[in-house]
């Protein structure tokens, strides 16, 4: 017999930095503490809250990043998912927004009580890392989603090798010494502005990718029993 589902609506954020890495949190289901997984920022909407408002609120609570709603653009993906969390089965409708930042220092001071006891880590993942990890990641099709809406590629190495001039290169330019440092984006270039106590790092939303994709007509017939919650700790 199929467990009854509790209807739920959520908003989630694909937060991508200048190194094309996406931010994920690691958590677990309180009813199954041995089952750990990585998931995107976001969570359930409050009564009367719009998707954009919920995404902005959840992003600030979970990362400290404060954004105006228009900065999100339109959702880039919608899905319907069934999952259990803390002994309750949910059927969740959720929209995903794509947000790009130069860099961001995650601040989890805004975690709610459930998140404080069921989330223990966060990190920035490259798409190649996500494509090869043995760890559980939600949504399950996160890699093709990032390839499709953010233009990222699982074939791109985490850090491309830099070919330096060889000592045998007689025509090497003296203006480019072999030991020259490769300049990476500086955290100071984030152009942070204090707004509500949270500095916003040069946010740019990929508007050309912000097209709402077709929603799943119905949840998968074979729901993944390990699917985490879309809110609270997830």
Tab-separated table of C-alpha atoms in Angstrom:
chain	number	residue	atom	x	y	z
A	1	UNK	CA	0.000	0.000	0.000
A	2	UNK	CA	1.327	3.440	-0.976
A	3	UNK	CA	1.967	5.816	1.901
A	4	UNK	CA	-0.231	8.956	1.765
A	5	UNK	CA	1.654	12.044	0.594
A	6	UNK	CA	1.659	15.448	2.258
A	7	UNK	CA	1.584	18.202	-0.379
A	8	UNK	CA	4.429	20.690	-0.171
A	9	UNK	CA	5.817	23.529	-2.315
A	10	UNK	CA	9.467	24.595	-2.269
A	11	UNK	CA	11.978	26.915	-3.956
A	12	UNK	CA	15.625	25.994	-4.476
A	13	UNK	CA	18.734	27.790	-5.726
A	14	UNK	CA	21.567	26.628	-7.978
A	15	UNK	CA	24.280	28.940	-6.595
A	16	UNK	CA	27.268	28.892	-8.972
A	17	UNK	CA	30.560	30.757	-8.408
A	18	UNK	CA	33.108	32.186	-10.867
A	19	UNK	CA	34.930	28.838	-10.915
A	20	UNK	CA	31.761	27.119	-12.170
A	21	UNK	CA	31.196	25.305	-8.876
A	22	UNK	CA	27.769	24.809	-7.318
A	23	UNK	CA	27.123	25.099	-3.574
A	24	UNK	CA	25.674	22.036	-1.844
A	25	UNK	CA	24.915	21.165	1.776
A	26	UNK	CA	25.300	17.731	3.353
A	27	UNK	CA	22.529	16.474	5.586
A	28	UNK	CA	20.547	13.439	6.657
A	29	UNK	CA	17.022	12.320	7.433
A	30	UNK	CA	16.487	12.382	11.241
A	31	UNK	CA	14.556	9.103	10.889
A	32	UNK	CA	17.543	7.545	9.078
A	33	UNK	CA	20.672	9.282	10.413
A	34	UNK	CA	22.977	6.891	8.567
A	35	UNK	CA	21.667	8.061	5.193
A	36	UNK	CA	23.592	11.178	4.166
A	37	UNK	CA	23.262	13.198	0.999
A	38	UNK	CA	24.142	16.526	-0.646
A	39	UNK	CA	21.460	19.006	-1.705
A	40	UNK	CA	20.993	22.553	-2.994
A	41	UNK	CA	20.075	25.566	-0.844
A	42	UNK	CA	16.342	26.141	-0.521
A	43	UNK	CA	13.282	24.805	1.215
A	44	UNK	CA	9.547	24.890	1.774
A	45	UNK	CA	7.518	28.056	1.208
A	46	UNK	CA	5.736	29.872	3.992
A	47	UNK	CA	1.959	30.550	3.640
A	48	UNK	CA	1.303	33.125	0.925
A	49	UNK	CA	4.965	33.249	-0.146
A	50	UNK	CA	5.919	33.334	-3.836
A	51	UNK	CA	8.597	31.082	-5.278
A	52	UNK	CA	11.026	33.984	-5.696
A	53	UNK	CA	10.392	35.303	-2.175
A	54	UNK	CA	10.884	31.840	-0.710
A	55	UNK	CA	14.114	31.317	-2.647
A	56	UNK	CA	15.501	34.685	-1.475
A	57	UNK	CA	14.560	33.992	2.151
A	58	UNK	CA	15.973	30.447	2.160
A	59	UNK	CA	19.199	31.560	0.461
A	60	UNK	CA	19.768	34.234	3.105
A	61	UNK	CA	18.912	31.931	6.022
A	62	UNK	CA	21.168	29.124	4.789
A	63	UNK	CA	24.109	31.040	3.279
A	64	UNK	CA	23.927	34.642	4.503
A	65	UNK	CA	23.668	35.895	0.905
A	66	UNK	CA	21.028	38.623	0.625
A	67	UNK	CA	19.531	39.304	-2.819
A	68	UNK	CA	16.550	41.261	-4.127
A	69	UNK	CA	13.893	39.068	-5.723
A	70	UNK	CA	14.420	40.486	-9.266
A	71	UNK	CA	18.042	39.264	-9.166
A	72	UNK	CA	16.784	35.679	-9.391
A	73	UNK	CA	15.131	36.018	-12.772
A	74	UNK	CA	12.704	33.286	-13.779
A	75	UNK	CA	12.958	29.684	-12.538
A	76	UNK	CA	15.134	27.503	-14.766
A	77	UNK	CA	13.580	24.170	-13.788
A	78	UNK	CA	10.523	22.676	-12.109
A	79	UNK	CA	10.092	19.184	-10.732
A	80	UNK	CA	7.670	17.079	-8.756
A	81	UNK	CA	9.290	14.690	-6.314
A	82	UNK	CA	8.136	12.177	-3.687
A	83	UNK	CA	10.311	11.570	-0.625
A	84	UNK	CA	10.202	10.643	3.065
A	85	UNK	CA	11.612	12.913	5.770
A	86	UNK	CA	11.483	12.259	9.506
A	87	UNK	CA	8.859	9.550	9.049
A	88	UNK	CA	6.517	11.555	6.777
A	89	UNK	CA	6.097	11.110	3.011
A	90	UNK	CA	5.875	14.301	0.930
A	91	UNK	CA	4.901	15.104	-2.652
A	92	UNK	CA	6.785	18.288	-3.385
A	93	UNK	CA	6.444	20.764	-6.241
A	94	UNK	CA	9.631	22.814	-6.460
A	95	UNK	CA	11.183	25.462	-8.699
A	96	UNK	CA	14.930	25.974	-9.141
A	97	UNK	CA	16.551	29.388	-9.709
A	98	UNK	CA	20.034	29.938	-11.147
A	99	UNK	CA	22.201	32.557	-9.402
A	100	UNK	CA	25.845	33.322	-10.206
A	101	UNK	CA	28.284	34.983	-7.809
A	102	UNK	CA	31.966	35.851	-8.096
A	103	UNK	CA	32.569	34.117	-4.769
A	104	UNK	CA	30.797	33.787	-1.423
A	105	UNK	CA	31.784	32.911	2.146
A	106	UNK	CA	28.879	30.787	3.388
A	107	UNK	CA	27.343	31.832	6.724
A	108	UNK	CA	24.961	29.262	8.244
A	109	UNK	CA	24.038	31.365	11.296
A	110	UNK	CA	20.473	31.535	9.977
A	111	UNK	CA	19.866	27.769	10.089
A	112	UNK	CA	16.579	26.775	11.713
A	113	UNK	CA	16.347	24.164	14.475
A	114	UNK	CA	15.924	21.240	12.075
A	115	UNK	CA	18.873	22.317	9.934
A	116	UNK	CA	21.103	22.760	12.967
A	117	UNK	CA	20.716	19.087	13.887
A	118	UNK	CA	20.553	17.535	10.405
A	119	UNK	CA	23.091	19.462	8.286
A	120	UNK	CA	26.783	19.069	9.050
A	121	UNK	CA	28.749	20.333	6.038
A	122	UNK	CA	28.766	22.415	2.883
A	123	UNK	CA	31.126	22.726	-0.055
A	124	UNK	CA	31.416	24.003	-3.620
A	125	UNK	CA	31.321	21.203	-6.198
A	126	UNK	CA	32.537	21.257	-9.786
A	127	UNK	CA	30.415	19.431	-12.352
A	128	UNK	CA	33.190	16.873	-13.055
A	129	UNK	CA	33.298	16.104	-9.316
A	130	UNK	CA	29.537	15.648	-9.216
A	131	UNK	CA	29.656	13.389	-12.275
A	132	UNK	CA	32.130	11.003	-10.618
A	133	UNK	CA	31.247	11.076	-6.911
A	134	UNK	CA	29.902	7.982	-5.196
A	135	UNK	CA	28.044	10.150	-2.673
A	136	UNK	CA	24.285	10.680	-2.919
A	137	UNK	CA	23.357	14.026	-4.488
A	138	UNK	CA	19.895	15.573	-5.026
A	139	UNK	CA	18.331	16.242	-7.388
A	140	UNK	CA	19.510	13.008	-8.971
A	141	UNK	CA	19.892	14.667	-12.379
A	142	UNK	CA	21.821	17.695	-11.073
A	143	UNK	CA	24.711	17.222	-13.526
A	144	UNK	CA	22.619	17.339	-16.733
A	145	UNK	CA	20.563	20.137	-15.178
A	146	UNK	CA	23.691	22.285	-14.662
A	147	UNK	CA	24.912	21.437	-18.147
A	148	UNK	CA	21.591	22.507	-19.604
A	149	UNK	CA	20.755	25.681	-17.673
A	150	UNK	CA	24.207	26.963	-16.660
A	151	UNK	CA	26.292	25.844	-19.633
A	152	UNK	CA	28.656	23.836	-17.424
A	153	UNK	CA	30.305	20.619	-18.585
A	154	UNK	CA	31.158	17.388	-16.821
A	155	UNK	CA	34.044	17.016	-19.267
A	156	UNK	CA	35.787	20.135	-17.989
A	157	UNK	CA	38.601	19.345	-15.516
A	158	UNK	CA	38.480	20.948	-12.073
A	159	UNK	CA	41.638	22.929	-12.829
A	160	UNK	CA	43.054	23.063	-16.349
A	161	UNK	CA	46.793	22.517	-16.633
A	162	UNK	CA	48.784	25.637	-17.535
A	163	UNK	CA	51.536	25.019	-20.078
A	164	UNK	CA	54.633	27.034	-19.198
A	165	UNK	CA	57.352	27.874	-21.737
A	166	UNK	CA	60.094	25.233	-21.826
A	167	UNK	CA	63.728	26.074	-21.234
A	168	UNK	CA	64.467	24.818	-24.741
A	169	UNK	CA	62.212	27.458	-26.319
A	170	UNK	CA	64.809	29.799	-27.794
A	171	UNK	CA	62.180	32.279	-28.863
A	172	UNK	CA	60.523	32.603	-25.486
A	173	UNK	CA	59.596	36.177	-24.635
A	174	UNK	CA	61.428	37.711	-21.690
A	175	UNK	CA	58.178	39.446	-20.792
A	176	UNK	CA	56.629	36.095	-19.816
A	177	UNK	CA	58.973	34.303	-17.369
A	178	UNK	CA	58.497	30.576	-16.906
A	179	UNK	CA	57.632	31.028	-13.262
A	180	UNK	CA	54.911	33.622	-13.847
A	181	UNK	CA	51.940	33.246	-11.535
A	182	UNK	CA	48.520	32.577	-13.004
A	183	UNK	CA	46.133	35.262	-11.768
A	184	UNK	CA	42.907	33.864	-10.358
A	185	UNK	CA	39.765	35.858	-9.497
A	186	UNK	CA	40.289	37.611	-6.192
A	187	UNK	CA	37.723	37.387	-3.430
A	188	UNK	CA	38.236	41.145	-3.080
A	189	UNK	CA	36.818	41.595	-6.579
A	190	UNK	CA	33.407	40.538	-5.331
A	191	UNK	CA	32.407	44.173	-4.938
A	192	UNK	CA	30.580	43.400	-1.739
A	193	UNK	CA	27.945	45.862	-0.558
A	194	UNK	CA	26.542	45.829	2.957
A	195	UNK	CA	22.808	45.212	2.649
A	196	UNK	CA	20.944	44.007	5.692
A	197	UNK	CA	24.239	42.916	7.184
A	198	UNK	CA	25.048	40.583	4.277
A	199	UNK	CA	27.572	41.506	1.588
A	200	UNK	CA	26.412	40.679	-1.901
A	201	UNK	CA	29.258	39.512	-4.165
A	202	UNK	CA	28.860	40.766	-7.754
A	203	UNK	CA	25.786	38.763	-8.603
A	204	UNK	CA	24.868	38.169	-12.223
A	205	UNK	CA	21.944	36.010	-13.236
A	206	UNK	CA	22.263	34.151	-16.527
A	207	UNK	CA	19.126	35.673	-18.036
A	208	UNK	CA	19.577	33.892	-21.340
A	209	UNK	CA	19.334	30.577	-19.530
A	210	UNK	CA	16.455	31.609	-17.295
A	211	UNK	CA	13.698	29.953	-19.273
A	212	UNK	CA	11.183	27.859	-17.402
A	213	UNK	CA	11.610	24.287	-18.508
A	214	UNK	CA	8.645	21.927	-18.883
A	215	UNK	CA	7.393	20.711	-15.533
A	216	UNK	CA	7.167	17.025	-14.826
A	217	UNK	CA	3.593	16.032	-15.587
A	218	UNK	CA	3.536	13.670	-12.656
A	219	UNK	CA	5.994	12.351	-10.062
A	220	UNK	CA	7.966	9.278	-10.918
A	221	UNK	CA	5.985	6.099	-10.485
A	222	UNK	CA	8.910	4.541	-8.687
A	223	UNK	CA	9.658	7.149	-6.014
A	224	UNK	CA	13.165	7.017	-4.584
A	225	UNK	CA	12.724	6.199	-0.862
A	226	UNK	CA	16.061	7.842	-0.154
A	227	UNK	CA	14.995	11.204	-1.610
A	228	UNK	CA	15.516	13.913	1.038
A	229	UNK	CA	13.162	16.683	2.060
A	230	UNK	CA	13.022	19.865	0.043
A	231	UNK	CA	12.865	22.036	3.148
A	232	UNK	CA	13.808	22.170	6.775
A	233	UNK	CA	17.267	20.618	6.689
A	234	UNK	CA	16.933	20.240	2.928
